[in-house]
Coordinates of C-alpha atoms and ligand atoms in Angstrom, one line a residue:
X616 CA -153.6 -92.6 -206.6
X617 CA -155.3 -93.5 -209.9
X618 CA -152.7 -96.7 -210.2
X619 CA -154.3 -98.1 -206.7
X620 CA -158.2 -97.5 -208.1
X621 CA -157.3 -99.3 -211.0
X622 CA -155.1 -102.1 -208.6
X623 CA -158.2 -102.4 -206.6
X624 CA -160.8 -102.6 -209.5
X625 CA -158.7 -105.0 -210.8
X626 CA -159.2 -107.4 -207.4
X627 CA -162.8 -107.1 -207.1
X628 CA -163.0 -107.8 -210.9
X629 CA -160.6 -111.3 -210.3
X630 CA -162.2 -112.2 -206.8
X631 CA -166.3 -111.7 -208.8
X632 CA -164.4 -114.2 -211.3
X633 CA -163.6 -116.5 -208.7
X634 CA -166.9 -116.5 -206.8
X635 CA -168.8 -116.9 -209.9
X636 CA -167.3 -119.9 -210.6
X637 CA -167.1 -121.2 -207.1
X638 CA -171.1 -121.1 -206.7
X639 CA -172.1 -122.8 -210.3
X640 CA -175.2 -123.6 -209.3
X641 CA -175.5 -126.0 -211.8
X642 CA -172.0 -127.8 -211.6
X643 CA -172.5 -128.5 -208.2
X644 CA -175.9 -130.2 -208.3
X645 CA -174.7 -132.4 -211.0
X646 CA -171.6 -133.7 -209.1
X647 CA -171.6 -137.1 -207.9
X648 CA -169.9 -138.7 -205.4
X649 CA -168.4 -141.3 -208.0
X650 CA -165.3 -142.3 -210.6
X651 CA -166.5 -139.8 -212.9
X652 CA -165.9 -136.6 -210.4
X653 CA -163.2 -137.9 -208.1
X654 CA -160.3 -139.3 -209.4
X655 CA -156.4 -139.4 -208.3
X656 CA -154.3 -138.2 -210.9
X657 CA -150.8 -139.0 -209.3
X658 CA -148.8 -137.7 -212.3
X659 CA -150.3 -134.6 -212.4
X660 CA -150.1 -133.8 -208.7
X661 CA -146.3 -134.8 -209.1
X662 CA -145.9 -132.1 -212.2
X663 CA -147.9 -129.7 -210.3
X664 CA -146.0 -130.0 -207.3
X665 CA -142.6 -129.6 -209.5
X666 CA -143.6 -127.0 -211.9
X667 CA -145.6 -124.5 -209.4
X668 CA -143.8 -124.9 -205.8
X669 CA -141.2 -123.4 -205.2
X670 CA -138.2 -123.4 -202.6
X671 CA -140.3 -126.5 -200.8
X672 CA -138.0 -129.5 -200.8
X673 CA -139.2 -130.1 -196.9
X674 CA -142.3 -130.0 -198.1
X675 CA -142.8 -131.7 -201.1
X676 CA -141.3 -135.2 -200.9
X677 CA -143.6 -135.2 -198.3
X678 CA -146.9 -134.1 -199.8
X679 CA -146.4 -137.0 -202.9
X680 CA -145.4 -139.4 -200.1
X681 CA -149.0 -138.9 -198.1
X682 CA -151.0 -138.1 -200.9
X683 CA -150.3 -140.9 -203.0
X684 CA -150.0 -143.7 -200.1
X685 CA -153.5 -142.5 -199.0
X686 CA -154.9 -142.8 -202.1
X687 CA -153.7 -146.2 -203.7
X688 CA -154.7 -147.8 -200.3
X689 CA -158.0 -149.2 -200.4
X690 CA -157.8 -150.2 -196.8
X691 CA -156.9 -146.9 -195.1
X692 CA -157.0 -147.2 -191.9
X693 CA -157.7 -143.6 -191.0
X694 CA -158.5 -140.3 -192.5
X695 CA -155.8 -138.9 -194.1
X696 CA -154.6 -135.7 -191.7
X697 CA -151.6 -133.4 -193.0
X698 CA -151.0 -130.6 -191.0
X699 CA -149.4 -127.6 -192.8
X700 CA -147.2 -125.4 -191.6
X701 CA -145.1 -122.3 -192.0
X702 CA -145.1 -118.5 -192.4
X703 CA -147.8 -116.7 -195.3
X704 CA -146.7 -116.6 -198.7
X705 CA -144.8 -119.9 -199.0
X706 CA -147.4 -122.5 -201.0
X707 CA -149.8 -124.1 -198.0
X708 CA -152.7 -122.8 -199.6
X709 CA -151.4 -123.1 -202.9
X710 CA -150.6 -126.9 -202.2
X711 CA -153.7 -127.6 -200.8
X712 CA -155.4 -126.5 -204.0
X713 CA -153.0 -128.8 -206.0
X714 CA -154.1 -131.9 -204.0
X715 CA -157.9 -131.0 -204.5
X716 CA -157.0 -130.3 -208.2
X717 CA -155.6 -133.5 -208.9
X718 CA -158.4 -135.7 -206.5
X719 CA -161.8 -133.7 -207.9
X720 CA -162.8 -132.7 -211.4
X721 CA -163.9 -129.4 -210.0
X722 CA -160.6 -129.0 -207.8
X723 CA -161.4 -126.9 -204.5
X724 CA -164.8 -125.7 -205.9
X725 CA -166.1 -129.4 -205.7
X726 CA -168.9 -129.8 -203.6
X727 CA -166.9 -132.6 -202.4
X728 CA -164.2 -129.8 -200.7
X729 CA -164.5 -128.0 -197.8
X730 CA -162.5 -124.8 -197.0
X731 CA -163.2 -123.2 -193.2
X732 CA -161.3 -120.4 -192.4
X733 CA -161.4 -119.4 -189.0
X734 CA -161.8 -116.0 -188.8
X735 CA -164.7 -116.0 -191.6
X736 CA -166.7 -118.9 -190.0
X737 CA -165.5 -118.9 -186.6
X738 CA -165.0 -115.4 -185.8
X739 CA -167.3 -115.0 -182.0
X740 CA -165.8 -116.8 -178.7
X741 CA -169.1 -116.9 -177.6
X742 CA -170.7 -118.8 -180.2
X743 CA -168.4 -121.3 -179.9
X744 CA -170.8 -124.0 -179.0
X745 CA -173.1 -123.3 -182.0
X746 CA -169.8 -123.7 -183.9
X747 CA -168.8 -126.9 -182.3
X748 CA -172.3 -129.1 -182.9
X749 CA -172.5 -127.3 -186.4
X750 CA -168.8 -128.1 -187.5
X751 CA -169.8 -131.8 -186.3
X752 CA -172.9 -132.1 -188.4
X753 CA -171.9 -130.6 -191.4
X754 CA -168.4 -132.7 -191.2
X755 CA -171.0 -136.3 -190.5
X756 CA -173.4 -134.8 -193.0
X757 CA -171.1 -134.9 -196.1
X758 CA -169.0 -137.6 -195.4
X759 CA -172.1 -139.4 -194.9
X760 CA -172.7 -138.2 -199.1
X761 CA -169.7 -138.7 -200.2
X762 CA -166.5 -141.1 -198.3
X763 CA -163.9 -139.0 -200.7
X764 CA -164.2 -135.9 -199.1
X765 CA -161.7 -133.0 -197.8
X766 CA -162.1 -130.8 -195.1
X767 CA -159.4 -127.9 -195.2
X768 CA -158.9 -126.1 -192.2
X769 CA -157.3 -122.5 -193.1
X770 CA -155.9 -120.5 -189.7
X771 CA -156.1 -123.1 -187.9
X772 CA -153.5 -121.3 -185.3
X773 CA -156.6 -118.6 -184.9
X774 CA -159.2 -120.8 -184.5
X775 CA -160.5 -121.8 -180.9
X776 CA -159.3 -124.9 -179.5
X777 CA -162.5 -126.1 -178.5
X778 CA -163.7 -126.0 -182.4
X779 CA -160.8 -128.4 -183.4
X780 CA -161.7 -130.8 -180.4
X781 CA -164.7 -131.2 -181.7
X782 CA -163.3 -132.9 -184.6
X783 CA -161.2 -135.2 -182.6
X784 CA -163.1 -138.9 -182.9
X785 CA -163.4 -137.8 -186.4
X786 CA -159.8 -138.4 -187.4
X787 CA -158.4 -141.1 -185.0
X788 CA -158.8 -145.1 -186.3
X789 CA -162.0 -145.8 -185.5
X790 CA -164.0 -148.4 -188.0
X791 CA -166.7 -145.4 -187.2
X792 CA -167.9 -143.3 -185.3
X793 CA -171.7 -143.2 -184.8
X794 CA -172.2 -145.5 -188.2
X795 CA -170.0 -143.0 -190.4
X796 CA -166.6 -144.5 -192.0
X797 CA -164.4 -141.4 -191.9
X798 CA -161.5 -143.5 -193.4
X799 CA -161.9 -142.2 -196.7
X800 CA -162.2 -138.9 -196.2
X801 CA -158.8 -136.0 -196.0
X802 CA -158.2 -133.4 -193.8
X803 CA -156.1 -130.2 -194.1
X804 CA -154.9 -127.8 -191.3
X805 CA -152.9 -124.8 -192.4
X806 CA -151.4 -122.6 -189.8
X807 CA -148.5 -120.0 -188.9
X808 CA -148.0 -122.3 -186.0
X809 CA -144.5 -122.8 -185.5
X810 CA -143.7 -119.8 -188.0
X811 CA -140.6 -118.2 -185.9
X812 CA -139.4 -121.6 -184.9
X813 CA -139.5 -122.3 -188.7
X814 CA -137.9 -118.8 -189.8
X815 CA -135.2 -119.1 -187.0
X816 CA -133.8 -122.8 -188.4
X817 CA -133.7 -121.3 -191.7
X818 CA -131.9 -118.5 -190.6
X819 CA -129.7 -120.1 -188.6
X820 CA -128.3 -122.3 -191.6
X821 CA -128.0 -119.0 -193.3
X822 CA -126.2 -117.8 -190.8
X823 CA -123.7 -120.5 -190.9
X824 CA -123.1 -121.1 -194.6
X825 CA -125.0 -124.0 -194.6
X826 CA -127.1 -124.4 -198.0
X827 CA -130.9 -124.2 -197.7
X828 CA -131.1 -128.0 -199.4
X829 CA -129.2 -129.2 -196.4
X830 CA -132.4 -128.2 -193.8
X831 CA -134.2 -131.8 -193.1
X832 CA -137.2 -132.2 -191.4
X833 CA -135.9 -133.9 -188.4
X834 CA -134.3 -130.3 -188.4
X835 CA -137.7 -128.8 -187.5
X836 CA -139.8 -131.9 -186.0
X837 CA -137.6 -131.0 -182.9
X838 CA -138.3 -127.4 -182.8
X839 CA -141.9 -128.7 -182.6
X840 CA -141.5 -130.6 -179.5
X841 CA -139.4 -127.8 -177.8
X842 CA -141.4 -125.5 -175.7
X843 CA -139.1 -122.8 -176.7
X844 CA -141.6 -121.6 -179.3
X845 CA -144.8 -123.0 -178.2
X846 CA -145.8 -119.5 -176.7
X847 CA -149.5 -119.8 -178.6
X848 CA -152.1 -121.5 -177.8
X849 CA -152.5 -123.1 -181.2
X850 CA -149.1 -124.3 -181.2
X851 CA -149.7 -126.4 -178.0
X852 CA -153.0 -128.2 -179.4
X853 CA -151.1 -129.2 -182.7
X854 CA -148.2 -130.7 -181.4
X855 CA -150.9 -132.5 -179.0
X856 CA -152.9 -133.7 -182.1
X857 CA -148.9 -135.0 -183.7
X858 CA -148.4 -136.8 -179.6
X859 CA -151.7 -138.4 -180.0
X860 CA -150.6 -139.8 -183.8
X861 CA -153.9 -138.1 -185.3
X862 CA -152.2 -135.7 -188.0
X863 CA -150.2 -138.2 -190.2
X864 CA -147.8 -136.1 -191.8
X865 CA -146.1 -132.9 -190.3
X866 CA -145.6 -130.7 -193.2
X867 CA -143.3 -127.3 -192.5
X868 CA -143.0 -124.7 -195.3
X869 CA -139.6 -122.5 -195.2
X870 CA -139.2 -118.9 -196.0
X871 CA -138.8 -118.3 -199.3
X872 CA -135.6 -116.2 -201.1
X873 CA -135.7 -113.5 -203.2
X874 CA -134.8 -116.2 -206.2
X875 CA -137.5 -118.4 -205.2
X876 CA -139.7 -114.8 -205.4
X877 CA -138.5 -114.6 -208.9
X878 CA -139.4 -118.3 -209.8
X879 CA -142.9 -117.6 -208.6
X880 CA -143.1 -114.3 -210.8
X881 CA -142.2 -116.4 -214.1
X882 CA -144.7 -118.9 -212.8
X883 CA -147.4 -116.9 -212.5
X884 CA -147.0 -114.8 -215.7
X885 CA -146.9 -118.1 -217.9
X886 CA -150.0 -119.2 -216.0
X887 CA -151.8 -115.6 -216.8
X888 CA -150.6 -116.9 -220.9
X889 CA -147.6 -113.9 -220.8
X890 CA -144.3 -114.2 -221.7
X891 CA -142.3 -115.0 -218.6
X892 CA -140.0 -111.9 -218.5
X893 CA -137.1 -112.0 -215.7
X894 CA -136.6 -108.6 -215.8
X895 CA -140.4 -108.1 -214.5
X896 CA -139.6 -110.6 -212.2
X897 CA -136.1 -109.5 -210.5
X898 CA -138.0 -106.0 -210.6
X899 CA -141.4 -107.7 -208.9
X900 CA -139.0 -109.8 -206.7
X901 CA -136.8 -106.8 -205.5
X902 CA -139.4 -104.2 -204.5
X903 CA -140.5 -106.8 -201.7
X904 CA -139.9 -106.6 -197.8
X905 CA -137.1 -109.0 -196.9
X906 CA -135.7 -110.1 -193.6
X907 CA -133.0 -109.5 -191.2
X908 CA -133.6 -105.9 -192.5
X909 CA -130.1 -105.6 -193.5
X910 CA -129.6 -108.9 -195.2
X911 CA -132.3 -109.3 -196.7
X912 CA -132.6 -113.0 -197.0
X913 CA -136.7 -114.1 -196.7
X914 CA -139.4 -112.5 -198.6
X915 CA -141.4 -111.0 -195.3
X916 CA -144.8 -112.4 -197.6
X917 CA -143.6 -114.9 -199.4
X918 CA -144.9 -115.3 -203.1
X919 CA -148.1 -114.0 -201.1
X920 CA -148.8 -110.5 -202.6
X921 CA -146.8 -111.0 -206.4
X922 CA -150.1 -111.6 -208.2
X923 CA -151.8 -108.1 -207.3
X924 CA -148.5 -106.7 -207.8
X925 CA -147.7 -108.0 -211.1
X926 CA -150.2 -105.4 -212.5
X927 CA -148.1 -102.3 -211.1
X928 CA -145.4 -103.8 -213.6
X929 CA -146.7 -104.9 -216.8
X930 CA -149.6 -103.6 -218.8
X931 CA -151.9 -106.2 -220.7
Ligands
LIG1362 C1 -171.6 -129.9 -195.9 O1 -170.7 -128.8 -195.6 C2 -171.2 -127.6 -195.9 C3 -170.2 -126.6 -195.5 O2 -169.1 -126.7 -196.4 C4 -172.5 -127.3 -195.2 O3 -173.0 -126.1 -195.6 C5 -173.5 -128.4 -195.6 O4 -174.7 -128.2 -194.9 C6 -172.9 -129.8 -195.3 N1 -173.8 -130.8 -195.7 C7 -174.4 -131.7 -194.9 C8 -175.2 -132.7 -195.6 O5 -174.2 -131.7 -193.7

């Protein structure tokens, strides 16, 4: 009992830490849409991308590809849309905060980024024409500030699919759209969408002693136009928004194995400044829920929950 007080003390003293920093009054009023606050650092989105990610090699060819076409081309002829997907715990958040990292000096706190999540902002059904006009304005109103900016859409697979039509003409090749350019600007969804279908390929090469570095995407771009495993909603308006060519770049995130677990463990410790130790990290790695129940094969979370945990292990 005393161990989770002092766990959750712990969380509310990181997340203040995060907040604080995340509403600099100061930082963000002297921000300006220019060289000085956005820049592309391709080499360190690359070393990011292949120090911190782990088990993503679906995933992270593609990411580089995207983000560094987009943002050598001068001419773009559209927004840049990537469309994340994939069950919790396996980097979409994690990757999304890379790209913002390596575009703004103050990474996803810029004033330049904007994070949605749908059940925090778009939580009532009913409200969701207040939502629509709102998501519109604020969307023209800061693209209108500043070309270079990114809109990440987190849950997208809970979020009304009325609120993500509304964005539509915003990310389609149109020189503009009511005098706005959007051309510049980058959109993220994340979403579970597709999850089982992804769990399911990566089982099934389990299953038949296939290795892991064998699954391709073509592998999962035609689970997404089955209808097998479009049961949700959500699932249905994203692989509408891939038909109509308005997310660029399909981007699926697999399970992730218990050594992939591990990996992110070591990670984290060297980030916190401790000395990666793998016997912290098999025991951190081994005291997670894995799938099929038997075999055990896919972290159920992911690297999701490893940072809280990390303090049931070590003392510092
Ligand atoms: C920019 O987006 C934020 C939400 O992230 C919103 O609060 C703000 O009003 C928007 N700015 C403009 C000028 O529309």
């Amino acid at each position: 009992m005393k161990a989770m007080h002092a766990f959750l003390l712990i969380c509310i003293v990181l997340t203040c830490g995060a907040q604080v920093k995340a509403f600099d009054p100061t930082v963000i009023f002297e921000q300006k849409c220019d060289f000085d606050w956005i820049s592309f650092r391709a080499a360190g989105l690359q070393g990011d991308l292949k120090s911190k990610l782990f088990g993503q090699h679906v995933a992270l060819p593609i990411i580089l590809k995207a983000v560094n076409g987009f943002m050598s081309n001068d001419n773009s002829e559209k927004p840049l849309v990537l469309s994340l997907h994939g069950p919790t715990g396996t980097g979409k958040n994690f990757v999304s905060n890379m790209i913002a990292d390596n575009i703004y000096k103050e990474g996803i706190n810029s004033r330049f980024v904007h994070v949605f999540i749908s059940t925090l902002h778009f939580p009532h059904v009913h409200q969701i024409d207040t939502y629509k006009s709102q998501l519109q304005q604020w969307i023209k109103g800061n693209v209108t500030n500043c070309g270079r900016s990114m809109f990440i859409f987190d849950e997208v697979d809970k979020m009304h699919p009325g609120v993500i039509d509304s964005i539509k003409p915003y990310l389609d090749y149109y020189n503009k759209v009511d005098g706005v350019s959007y051309r510049k600007a980058i959109f993220i969804f994340l979403s579970n969408a597709d999850e089982e279908g992804i769990k399911q390929t990566a089982l099934d090469f389990w299953k038949k002693g296939q290795d892991r570095s064998e699954i391709r995407l073509k592998d999962m771009e035609t689970l997404l136009s089955t209808t097998a495993f479009k049961s949700k909603k959500s699932d249905i308006w994203i692989s509408s928004l891939i038909e109509q060519n308005m997310v660029d770049f399909f981007v699926p995130f697999l399970p992730l194995e218990y050594t992939h677990v591990v990996q992110c463990v070591m990670a984290q410790m060297k980030t916190k400044g401790l000395e990666p130790d793998p016997e912290v990290a098999h025991k951190v790695a081994s005291d997670l829920d894995y799938f099929p129940k038997f075999e055990r094969v896919f972290s159920v979370s992911g690297c999701k929950t490893i940072t809280s945990r990390l303090h049931f292990y070590i003392h510092y």
